[in-house]
Short mmCIF file of C-alpha atoms and ligand atoms in Angstrom, two decimals:
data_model
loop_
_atom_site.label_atom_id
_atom_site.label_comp_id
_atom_site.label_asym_id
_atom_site.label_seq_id
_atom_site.Cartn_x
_atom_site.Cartn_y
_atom_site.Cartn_z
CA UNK O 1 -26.54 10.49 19.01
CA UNK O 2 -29.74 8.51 20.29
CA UNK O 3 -28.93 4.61 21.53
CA UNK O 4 -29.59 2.21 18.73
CA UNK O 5 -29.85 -1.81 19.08
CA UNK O 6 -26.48 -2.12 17.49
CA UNK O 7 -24.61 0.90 19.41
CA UNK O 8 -26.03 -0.32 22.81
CA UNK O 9 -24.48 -3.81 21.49
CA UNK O 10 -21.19 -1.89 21.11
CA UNK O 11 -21.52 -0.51 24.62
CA UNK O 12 -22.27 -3.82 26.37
CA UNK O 13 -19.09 -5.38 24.29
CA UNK O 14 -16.95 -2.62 25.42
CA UNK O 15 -17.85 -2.34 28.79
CA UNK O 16 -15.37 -4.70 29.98
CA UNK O 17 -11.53 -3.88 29.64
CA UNK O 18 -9.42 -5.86 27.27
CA UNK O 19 -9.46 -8.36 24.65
CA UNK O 20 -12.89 -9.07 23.27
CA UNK O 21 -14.01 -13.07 23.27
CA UNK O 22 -13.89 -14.20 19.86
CA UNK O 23 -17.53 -16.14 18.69
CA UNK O 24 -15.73 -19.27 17.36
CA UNK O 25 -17.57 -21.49 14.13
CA UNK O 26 -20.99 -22.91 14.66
CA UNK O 27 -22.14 -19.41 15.94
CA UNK O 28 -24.62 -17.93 13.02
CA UNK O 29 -23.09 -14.35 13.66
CA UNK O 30 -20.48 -16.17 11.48
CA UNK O 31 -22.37 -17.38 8.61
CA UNK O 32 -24.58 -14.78 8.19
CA UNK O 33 -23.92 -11.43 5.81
CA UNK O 34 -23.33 -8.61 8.09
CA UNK O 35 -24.82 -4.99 7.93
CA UNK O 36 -22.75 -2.22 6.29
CA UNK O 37 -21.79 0.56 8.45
CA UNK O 38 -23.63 3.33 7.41
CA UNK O 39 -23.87 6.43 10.57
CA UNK O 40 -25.42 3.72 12.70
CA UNK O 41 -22.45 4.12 15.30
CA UNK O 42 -20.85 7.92 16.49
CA UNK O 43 -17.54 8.43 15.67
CA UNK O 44 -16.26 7.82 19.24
CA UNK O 45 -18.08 4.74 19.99
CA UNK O 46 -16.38 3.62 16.03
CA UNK O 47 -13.01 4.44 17.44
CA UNK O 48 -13.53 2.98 20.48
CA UNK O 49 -14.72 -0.22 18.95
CA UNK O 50 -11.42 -0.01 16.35
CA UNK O 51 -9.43 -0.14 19.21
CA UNK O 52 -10.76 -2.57 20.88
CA UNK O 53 -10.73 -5.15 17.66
CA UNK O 54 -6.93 -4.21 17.14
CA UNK O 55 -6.09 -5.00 20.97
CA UNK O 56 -8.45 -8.02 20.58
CA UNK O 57 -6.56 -8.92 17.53
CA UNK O 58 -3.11 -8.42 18.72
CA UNK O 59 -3.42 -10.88 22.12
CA UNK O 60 -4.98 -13.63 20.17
CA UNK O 61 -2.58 -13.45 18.34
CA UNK O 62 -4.10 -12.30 14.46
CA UNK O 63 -3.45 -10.97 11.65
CA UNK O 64 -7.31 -9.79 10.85
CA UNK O 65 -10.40 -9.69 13.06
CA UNK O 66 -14.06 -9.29 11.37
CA UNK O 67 -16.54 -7.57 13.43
CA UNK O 68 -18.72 -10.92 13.45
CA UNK O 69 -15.45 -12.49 15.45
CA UNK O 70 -16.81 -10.81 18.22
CA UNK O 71 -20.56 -11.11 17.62
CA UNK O 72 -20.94 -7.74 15.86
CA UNK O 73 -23.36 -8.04 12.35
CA UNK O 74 -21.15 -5.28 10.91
CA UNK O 75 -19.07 -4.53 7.65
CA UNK O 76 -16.33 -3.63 9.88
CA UNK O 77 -12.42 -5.76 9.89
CA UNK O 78 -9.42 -4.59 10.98
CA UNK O 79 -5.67 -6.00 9.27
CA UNK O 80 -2.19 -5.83 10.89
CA UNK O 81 0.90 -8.36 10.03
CA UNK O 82 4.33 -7.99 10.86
CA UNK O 83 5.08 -10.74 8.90
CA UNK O 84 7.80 -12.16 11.79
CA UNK O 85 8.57 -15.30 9.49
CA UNK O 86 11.81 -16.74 8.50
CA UNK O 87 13.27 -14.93 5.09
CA UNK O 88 12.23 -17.93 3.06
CA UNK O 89 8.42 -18.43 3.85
CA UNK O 90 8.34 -14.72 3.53
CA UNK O 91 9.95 -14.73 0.18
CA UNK O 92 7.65 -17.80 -1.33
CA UNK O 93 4.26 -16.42 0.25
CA UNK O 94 4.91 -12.74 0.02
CA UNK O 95 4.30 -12.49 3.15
CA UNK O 96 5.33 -8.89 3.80
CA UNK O 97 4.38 -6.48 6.69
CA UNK O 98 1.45 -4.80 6.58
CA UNK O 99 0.36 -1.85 8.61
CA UNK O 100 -2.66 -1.50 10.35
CA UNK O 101 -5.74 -0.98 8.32
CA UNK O 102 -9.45 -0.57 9.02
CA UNK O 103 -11.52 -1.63 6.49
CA UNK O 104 -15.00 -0.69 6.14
CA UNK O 105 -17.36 -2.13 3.50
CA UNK O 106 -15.11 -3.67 2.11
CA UNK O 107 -15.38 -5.81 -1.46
CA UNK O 108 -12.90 -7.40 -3.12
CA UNK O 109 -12.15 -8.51 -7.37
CA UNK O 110 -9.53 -10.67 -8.15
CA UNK O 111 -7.44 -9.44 -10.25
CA UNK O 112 -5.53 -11.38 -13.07
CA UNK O 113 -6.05 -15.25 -12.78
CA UNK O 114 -3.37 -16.18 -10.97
CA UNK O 115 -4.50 -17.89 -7.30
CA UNK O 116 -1.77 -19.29 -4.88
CA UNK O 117 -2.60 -22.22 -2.61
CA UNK O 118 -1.01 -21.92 0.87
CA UNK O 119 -2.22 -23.17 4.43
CA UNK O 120 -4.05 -20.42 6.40
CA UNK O 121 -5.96 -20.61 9.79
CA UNK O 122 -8.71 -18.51 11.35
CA UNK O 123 -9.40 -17.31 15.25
CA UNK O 124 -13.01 -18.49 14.90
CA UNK O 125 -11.28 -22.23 14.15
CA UNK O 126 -9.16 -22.42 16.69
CA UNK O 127 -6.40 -25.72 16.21
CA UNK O 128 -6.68 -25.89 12.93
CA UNK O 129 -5.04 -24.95 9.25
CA UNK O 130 -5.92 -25.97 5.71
CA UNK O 131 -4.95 -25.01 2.43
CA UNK O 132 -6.52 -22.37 0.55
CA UNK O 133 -6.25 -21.27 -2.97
CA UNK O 134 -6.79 -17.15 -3.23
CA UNK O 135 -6.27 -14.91 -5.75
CA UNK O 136 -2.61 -13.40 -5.50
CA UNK O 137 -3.66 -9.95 -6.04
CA UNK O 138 -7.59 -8.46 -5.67
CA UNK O 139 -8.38 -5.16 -5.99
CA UNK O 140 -9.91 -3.47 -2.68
CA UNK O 141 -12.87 -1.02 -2.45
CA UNK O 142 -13.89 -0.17 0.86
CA UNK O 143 -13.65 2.90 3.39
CA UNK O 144 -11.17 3.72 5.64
CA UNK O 145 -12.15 4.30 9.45
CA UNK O 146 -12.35 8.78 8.59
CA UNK O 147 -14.47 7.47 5.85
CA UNK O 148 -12.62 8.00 3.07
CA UNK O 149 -12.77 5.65 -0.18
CA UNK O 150 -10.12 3.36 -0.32
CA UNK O 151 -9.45 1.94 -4.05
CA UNK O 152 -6.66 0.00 -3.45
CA UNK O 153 -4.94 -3.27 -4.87
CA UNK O 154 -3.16 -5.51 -3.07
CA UNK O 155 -0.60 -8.63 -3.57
CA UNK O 156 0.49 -11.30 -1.59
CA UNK O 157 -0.10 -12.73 1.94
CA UNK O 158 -2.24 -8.88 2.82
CA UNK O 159 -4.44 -9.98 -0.40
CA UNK O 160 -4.94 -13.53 1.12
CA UNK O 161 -5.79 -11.58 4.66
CA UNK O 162 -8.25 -8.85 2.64
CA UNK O 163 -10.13 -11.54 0.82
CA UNK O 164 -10.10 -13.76 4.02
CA UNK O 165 -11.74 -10.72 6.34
CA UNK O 166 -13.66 -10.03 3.60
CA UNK O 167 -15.15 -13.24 3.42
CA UNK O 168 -15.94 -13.22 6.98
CA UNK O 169 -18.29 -10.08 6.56
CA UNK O 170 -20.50 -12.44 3.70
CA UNK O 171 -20.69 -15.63 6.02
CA UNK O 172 -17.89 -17.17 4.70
CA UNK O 173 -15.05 -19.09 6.80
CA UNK O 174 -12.03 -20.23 5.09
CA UNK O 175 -13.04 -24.23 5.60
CA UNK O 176 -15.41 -22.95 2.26
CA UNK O 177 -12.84 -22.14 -0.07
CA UNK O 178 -11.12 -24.85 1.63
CA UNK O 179 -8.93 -28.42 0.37
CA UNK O 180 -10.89 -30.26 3.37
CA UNK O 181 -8.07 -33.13 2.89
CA UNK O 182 -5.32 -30.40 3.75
CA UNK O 183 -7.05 -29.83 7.20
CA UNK O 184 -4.40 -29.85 9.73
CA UNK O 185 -4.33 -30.16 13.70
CA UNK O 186 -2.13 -26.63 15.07
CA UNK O 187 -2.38 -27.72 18.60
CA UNK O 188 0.88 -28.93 19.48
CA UNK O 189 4.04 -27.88 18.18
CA UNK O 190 5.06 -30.99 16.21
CA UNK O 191 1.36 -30.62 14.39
CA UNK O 192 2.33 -27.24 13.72
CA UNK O 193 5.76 -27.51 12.46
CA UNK O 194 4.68 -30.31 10.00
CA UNK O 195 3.27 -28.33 7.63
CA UNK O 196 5.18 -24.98 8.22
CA UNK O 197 7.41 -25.34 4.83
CA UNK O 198 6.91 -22.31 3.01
CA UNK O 199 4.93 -23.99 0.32
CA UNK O 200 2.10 -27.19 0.56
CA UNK O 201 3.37 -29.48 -2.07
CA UNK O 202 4.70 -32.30 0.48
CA UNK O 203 1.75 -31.85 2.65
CA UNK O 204 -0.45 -32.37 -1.16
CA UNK O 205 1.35 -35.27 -1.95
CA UNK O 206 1.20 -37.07 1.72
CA UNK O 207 -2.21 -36.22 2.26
CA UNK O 208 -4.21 -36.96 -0.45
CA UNK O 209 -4.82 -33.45 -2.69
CA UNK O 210 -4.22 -31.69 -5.59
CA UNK O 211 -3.17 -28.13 -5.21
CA UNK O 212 -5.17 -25.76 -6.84
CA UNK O 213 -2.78 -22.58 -7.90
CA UNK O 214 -2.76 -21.71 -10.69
CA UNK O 215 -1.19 -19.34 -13.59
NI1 LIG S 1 -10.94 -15.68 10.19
#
Protein backbone atom coordinates (compact mmCIF):
# COMPACT_ATOMS: atom_id res chain seq x y z
CA UNK A 1 0.00 0.00 0.00
CA UNK A 2 1.65 3.41 -1.19
CA UNK A 3 2.56 6.03 1.93
CA UNK A 4 -0.22 8.50 2.37
CA UNK A 5 -0.05 11.89 4.58
CA UNK A 6 -2.15 10.24 7.20
CA UNK A 7 -0.39 6.61 7.21
CA UNK A 8 3.12 8.25 7.32
CA UNK A 9 1.40 10.23 10.39
CA UNK A 10 0.62 6.78 11.83
CA UNK A 11 4.20 5.68 11.30
CA UNK A 12 5.88 8.70 12.92
CA UNK A 13 3.26 8.21 16.03
CA UNK A 14 4.17 4.66 16.29
CA UNK A 15 7.66 4.80 15.94
CA UNK A 16 8.33 5.19 19.47
CA UNK A 17 7.44 2.30 22.00
CA UNK A 18 4.68 2.79 24.47
CA UNK A 19 1.97 4.97 25.50
CA UNK A 20 1.10 7.62 22.97
CA UNK A 21 1.07 11.51 24.43
CA UNK A 22 -2.37 12.53 24.65
CA UNK A 23 -3.05 16.29 22.71
CA UNK A 24 -4.80 17.84 25.77
CA UNK A 25 -7.82 20.87 25.11
CA UNK A 26 -6.83 24.00 23.29
CA UNK A 27 -5.22 21.77 20.53
CA UNK A 28 -7.65 22.17 17.24
CA UNK A 29 -7.06 18.35 16.46
CA UNK A 30 -9.71 18.41 19.26
CA UNK A 31 -12.31 20.64 18.02
CA UNK A 32 -12.26 19.85 14.68
CA UNK A 33 -14.54 16.87 12.88
CA UNK A 34 -12.23 14.13 12.04
CA UNK A 35 -11.98 12.08 8.72
CA UNK A 36 -13.78 8.71 8.48
CA UNK A 37 -11.66 5.79 7.96
CA UNK A 38 -12.26 4.67 4.72
CA UNK A 39 -8.94 2.14 3.19
CA UNK A 40 -6.75 5.13 3.88
CA UNK A 41 -4.62 2.95 6.41
CA UNK A 42 -3.50 -1.12 5.64
CA UNK A 43 -4.80 -3.44 7.85
CA UNK A 44 -1.50 -3.87 9.78
CA UNK A 45 -0.64 -0.36 10.25
CA UNK A 46 -4.86 -0.24 11.65
CA UNK A 47 -3.96 -2.95 14.07
CA UNK A 48 -0.94 -1.62 14.97
CA UNK A 49 -2.43 1.75 15.67
CA UNK A 50 -5.49 -0.22 17.77
CA UNK A 51 -2.99 -1.42 19.88
CA UNK A 52 -1.26 1.23 20.49
CA UNK A 53 -4.57 3.47 21.53
CA UNK A 54 -5.62 0.50 23.92
CA UNK A 55 -2.02 0.46 25.64
CA UNK A 56 -2.19 4.31 25.48
CA UNK A 57 -5.53 4.08 27.04
CA UNK A 58 -4.87 1.60 29.68
CA UNK A 59 -1.59 3.60 31.39
CA UNK A 60 -3.41 6.83 31.46
CA UNK A 61 -5.58 5.38 32.98
CA UNK A 62 -9.11 5.54 30.50
CA UNK A 63 -11.92 4.21 29.80
CA UNK A 64 -12.06 5.57 25.91
CA UNK A 65 -9.39 7.19 23.74
CA UNK A 66 -10.47 9.08 20.33
CA UNK A 67 -7.96 9.04 17.67
CA UNK A 68 -7.78 13.02 17.90
CA UNK A 69 -6.39 12.28 21.72
CA UNK A 70 -3.36 11.58 20.09
CA UNK A 71 -3.39 14.04 17.19
CA UNK A 72 -4.89 11.63 14.64
CA UNK A 73 -7.99 13.47 12.35
CA UNK A 74 -9.62 10.01 12.27
CA UNK A 75 -13.13 8.35 12.98
CA UNK A 76 -11.31 5.91 14.98
CA UNK A 77 -12.01 5.34 19.34
CA UNK A 78 -11.34 2.58 21.22
CA UNK A 79 -13.68 1.62 24.76
CA UNK A 80 -12.60 -0.63 27.68
CA UNK A 81 -14.06 -0.36 31.48
CA UNK A 82 -13.75 -2.71 34.12
CA UNK A 83 -15.94 -0.82 36.03
CA UNK A 84 -13.58 -1.41 39.47
CA UNK A 85 -16.13 0.79 41.57
CA UNK A 86 -17.69 0.12 44.83
CA UNK A 87 -21.18 -2.03 44.41
CA UNK A 88 -23.17 1.10 45.03
CA UNK A 89 -21.83 3.70 42.41
CA UNK A 90 -21.95 0.76 40.12
CA UNK A 91 -25.50 0.00 40.89
CA UNK A 92 -26.79 3.91 40.63
CA UNK A 93 -24.64 4.70 37.36
CA UNK A 94 -24.78 1.35 35.69
CA UNK A 95 -21.58 1.34 35.54
CA UNK A 96 -20.92 -2.20 34.35
CA UNK A 97 -17.80 -3.74 32.64
CA UNK A 98 -17.37 -3.39 29.31
CA UNK A 99 -15.05 -5.23 27.02
CA UNK A 100 -12.85 -3.84 24.69
CA UNK A 101 -14.35 -2.36 21.62
CA UNK A 102 -13.07 -0.55 18.53
CA UNK A 103 -15.29 1.65 17.11
CA UNK A 104 -15.05 2.94 13.74
CA UNK A 105 -17.36 5.62 12.29
CA UNK A 106 -19.16 5.62 14.77
CA UNK A 107 -22.75 7.69 15.25
CA UNK A 108 -24.85 7.61 17.90
CA UNK A 109 -29.22 8.28 18.49
CA UNK A 110 -30.50 8.53 21.72
CA UNK A 111 -32.83 6.43 22.35
CA UNK A 112 -36.01 7.01 24.56
CA UNK A 113 -35.84 10.44 26.45
CA UNK A 114 -34.51 9.54 29.42
CA UNK A 115 -30.80 11.39 30.08
CA UNK A 116 -28.91 10.80 33.45
CA UNK A 117 -26.69 13.54 34.86
CA UNK A 118 -23.49 12.19 36.48
CA UNK A 119 -19.85 13.74 36.80
CA UNK A 120 -17.48 12.48 34.04
CA UNK A 121 -13.86 13.59 33.16
CA UNK A 122 -11.78 13.42 29.99
CA UNK A 123 -7.77 12.65 29.33
CA UNK A 124 -7.62 15.74 27.10
CA UNK A 125 -8.81 17.79 30.55
CA UNK A 126 -6.64 16.57 32.73
CA UNK A 127 -7.70 17.65 36.79
CA UNK A 128 -10.91 18.12 36.16
CA UNK A 129 -14.75 16.59 36.34
CA UNK A 130 -18.15 18.11 35.70
CA UNK A 131 -21.49 16.92 35.40
CA UNK A 132 -22.97 15.80 32.32
CA UNK A 133 -26.43 14.94 31.34
CA UNK A 134 -26.40 11.93 28.46
CA UNK A 135 -28.85 9.94 27.17
CA UNK A 136 -29.09 6.56 29.24
CA UNK A 137 -29.29 4.41 26.30
CA UNK A 138 -28.24 5.48 22.36
CA UNK A 139 -28.27 3.30 19.74
CA UNK A 140 -24.68 2.66 18.05
CA UNK A 141 -23.87 2.40 14.30
CA UNK A 142 -20.40 2.14 13.50
CA UNK A 143 -17.79 -0.62 12.29
CA UNK A 144 -15.92 -2.84 14.13
CA UNK A 145 -11.97 -2.94 13.59
CA UNK A 146 -12.57 -6.40 10.68
CA UNK A 147 -15.01 -3.96 9.33
CA UNK A 148 -18.01 -5.33 10.07
CA UNK A 149 -21.31 -3.17 10.82
CA UNK A 150 -21.98 -2.87 14.25
CA UNK A 151 -25.83 -1.92 15.04
CA UNK A 152 -25.77 -2.02 18.49
CA UNK A 153 -27.60 -0.31 21.55
CA UNK A 154 -26.22 0.37 24.56
CA UNK A 155 -27.26 1.42 28.34
CA UNK A 156 -25.61 2.85 31.08
CA UNK A 157 -22.11 4.17 31.99
CA UNK A 158 -20.71 2.26 28.17
CA UNK A 159 -23.61 4.61 26.56
CA UNK A 160 -22.21 7.69 28.48
CA UNK A 161 -18.49 6.44 27.21
CA UNK A 162 -19.96 5.76 23.35
CA UNK A 163 -21.60 9.14 23.14
CA UNK A 164 -18.56 10.75 24.96
CA UNK A 165 -15.86 9.14 22.23
CA UNK A 166 -18.23 9.84 19.88
CA UNK A 167 -18.35 13.32 20.54
CA UNK A 168 -14.70 13.59 20.45
CA UNK A 169 -14.60 12.44 16.68
CA UNK A 170 -17.20 15.79 15.86
CA UNK A 171 -15.04 18.36 17.94
CA UNK A 172 -16.85 18.04 20.86
CA UNK A 173 -15.32 17.83 24.57
CA UNK A 174 -17.53 17.07 27.37
CA UNK A 175 -17.07 20.87 28.99
CA UNK A 176 -19.94 21.39 25.84
CA UNK A 177 -22.59 19.35 27.05
CA UNK A 178 -21.32 20.45 30.27
CA UNK A 179 -23.08 22.12 33.91
CA UNK A 180 -19.91 24.61 33.89
CA UNK A 181 -20.97 25.30 37.74
CA UNK A 182 -20.40 21.44 38.47
CA UNK A 183 -16.70 21.82 37.28
CA UNK A 184 -14.61 20.15 39.80
CA UNK A 185 -10.73 20.16 40.65
CA UNK A 186 -9.53 15.95 40.55
CA UNK A 187 -6.07 16.80 41.53
CA UNK A 188 -5.77 15.83 44.97
CA UNK A 189 -7.49 13.19 46.67
CA UNK A 190 -9.74 15.20 48.99
CA UNK A 191 -10.95 17.16 45.56
CA UNK A 192 -11.59 13.90 44.24
CA UNK A 193 -13.38 12.17 46.93
CA UNK A 194 -15.78 15.19 47.34
CA UNK A 195 -17.80 14.53 44.69
CA UNK A 196 -17.35 10.68 44.33
CA UNK A 197 -21.06 9.84 45.80
CA UNK A 198 -22.62 7.78 43.35
CA UNK A 199 -25.06 10.43 42.33
CA UNK A 200 -24.54 14.66 41.99
CA UNK A 201 -27.45 15.91 43.94
CA UNK A 202 -25.28 17.28 47.05
CA UNK A 203 -22.65 18.52 44.77
CA UNK A 204 -26.10 20.42 42.73
CA UNK A 205 -27.30 21.77 45.74
CA UNK A 206 -23.75 23.12 47.24
CA UNK A 207 -22.65 24.40 44.11
CA UNK A 208 -25.05 26.31 42.54
CA UNK A 209 -26.99 23.94 39.65
CA UNK A 210 -29.86 22.31 38.65
CA UNK A 211 -29.46 18.79 37.46
CA UNK A 212 -30.64 18.13 34.23
CA UNK A 213 -31.90 14.21 34.11
CA UNK A 214 -34.61 13.64 33.18
CA UNK A 215 -37.59 10.95 32.59
NI1 LIG B 1 -12.43 12.49 26.37
Amino acid sequence: MPSTPLSDHVEALLATEGPLPIVAAGDPVLRRPAQPLDGQLSDTLLARLIEAMRVTMHAAPGVGLAAPQIGLPLRLAVIEDAAGVPEEVRAVRGRVPQPFRVLINPSYDGVGARRVAFYEGCLSVPGYQAVVARHERVQLRALDEQGRAVDEEFTGWPARIVQHETDHLNGTLYLDRAELRSLSSTQDRASLERWAQPTPELAAKELGFTLQGSD
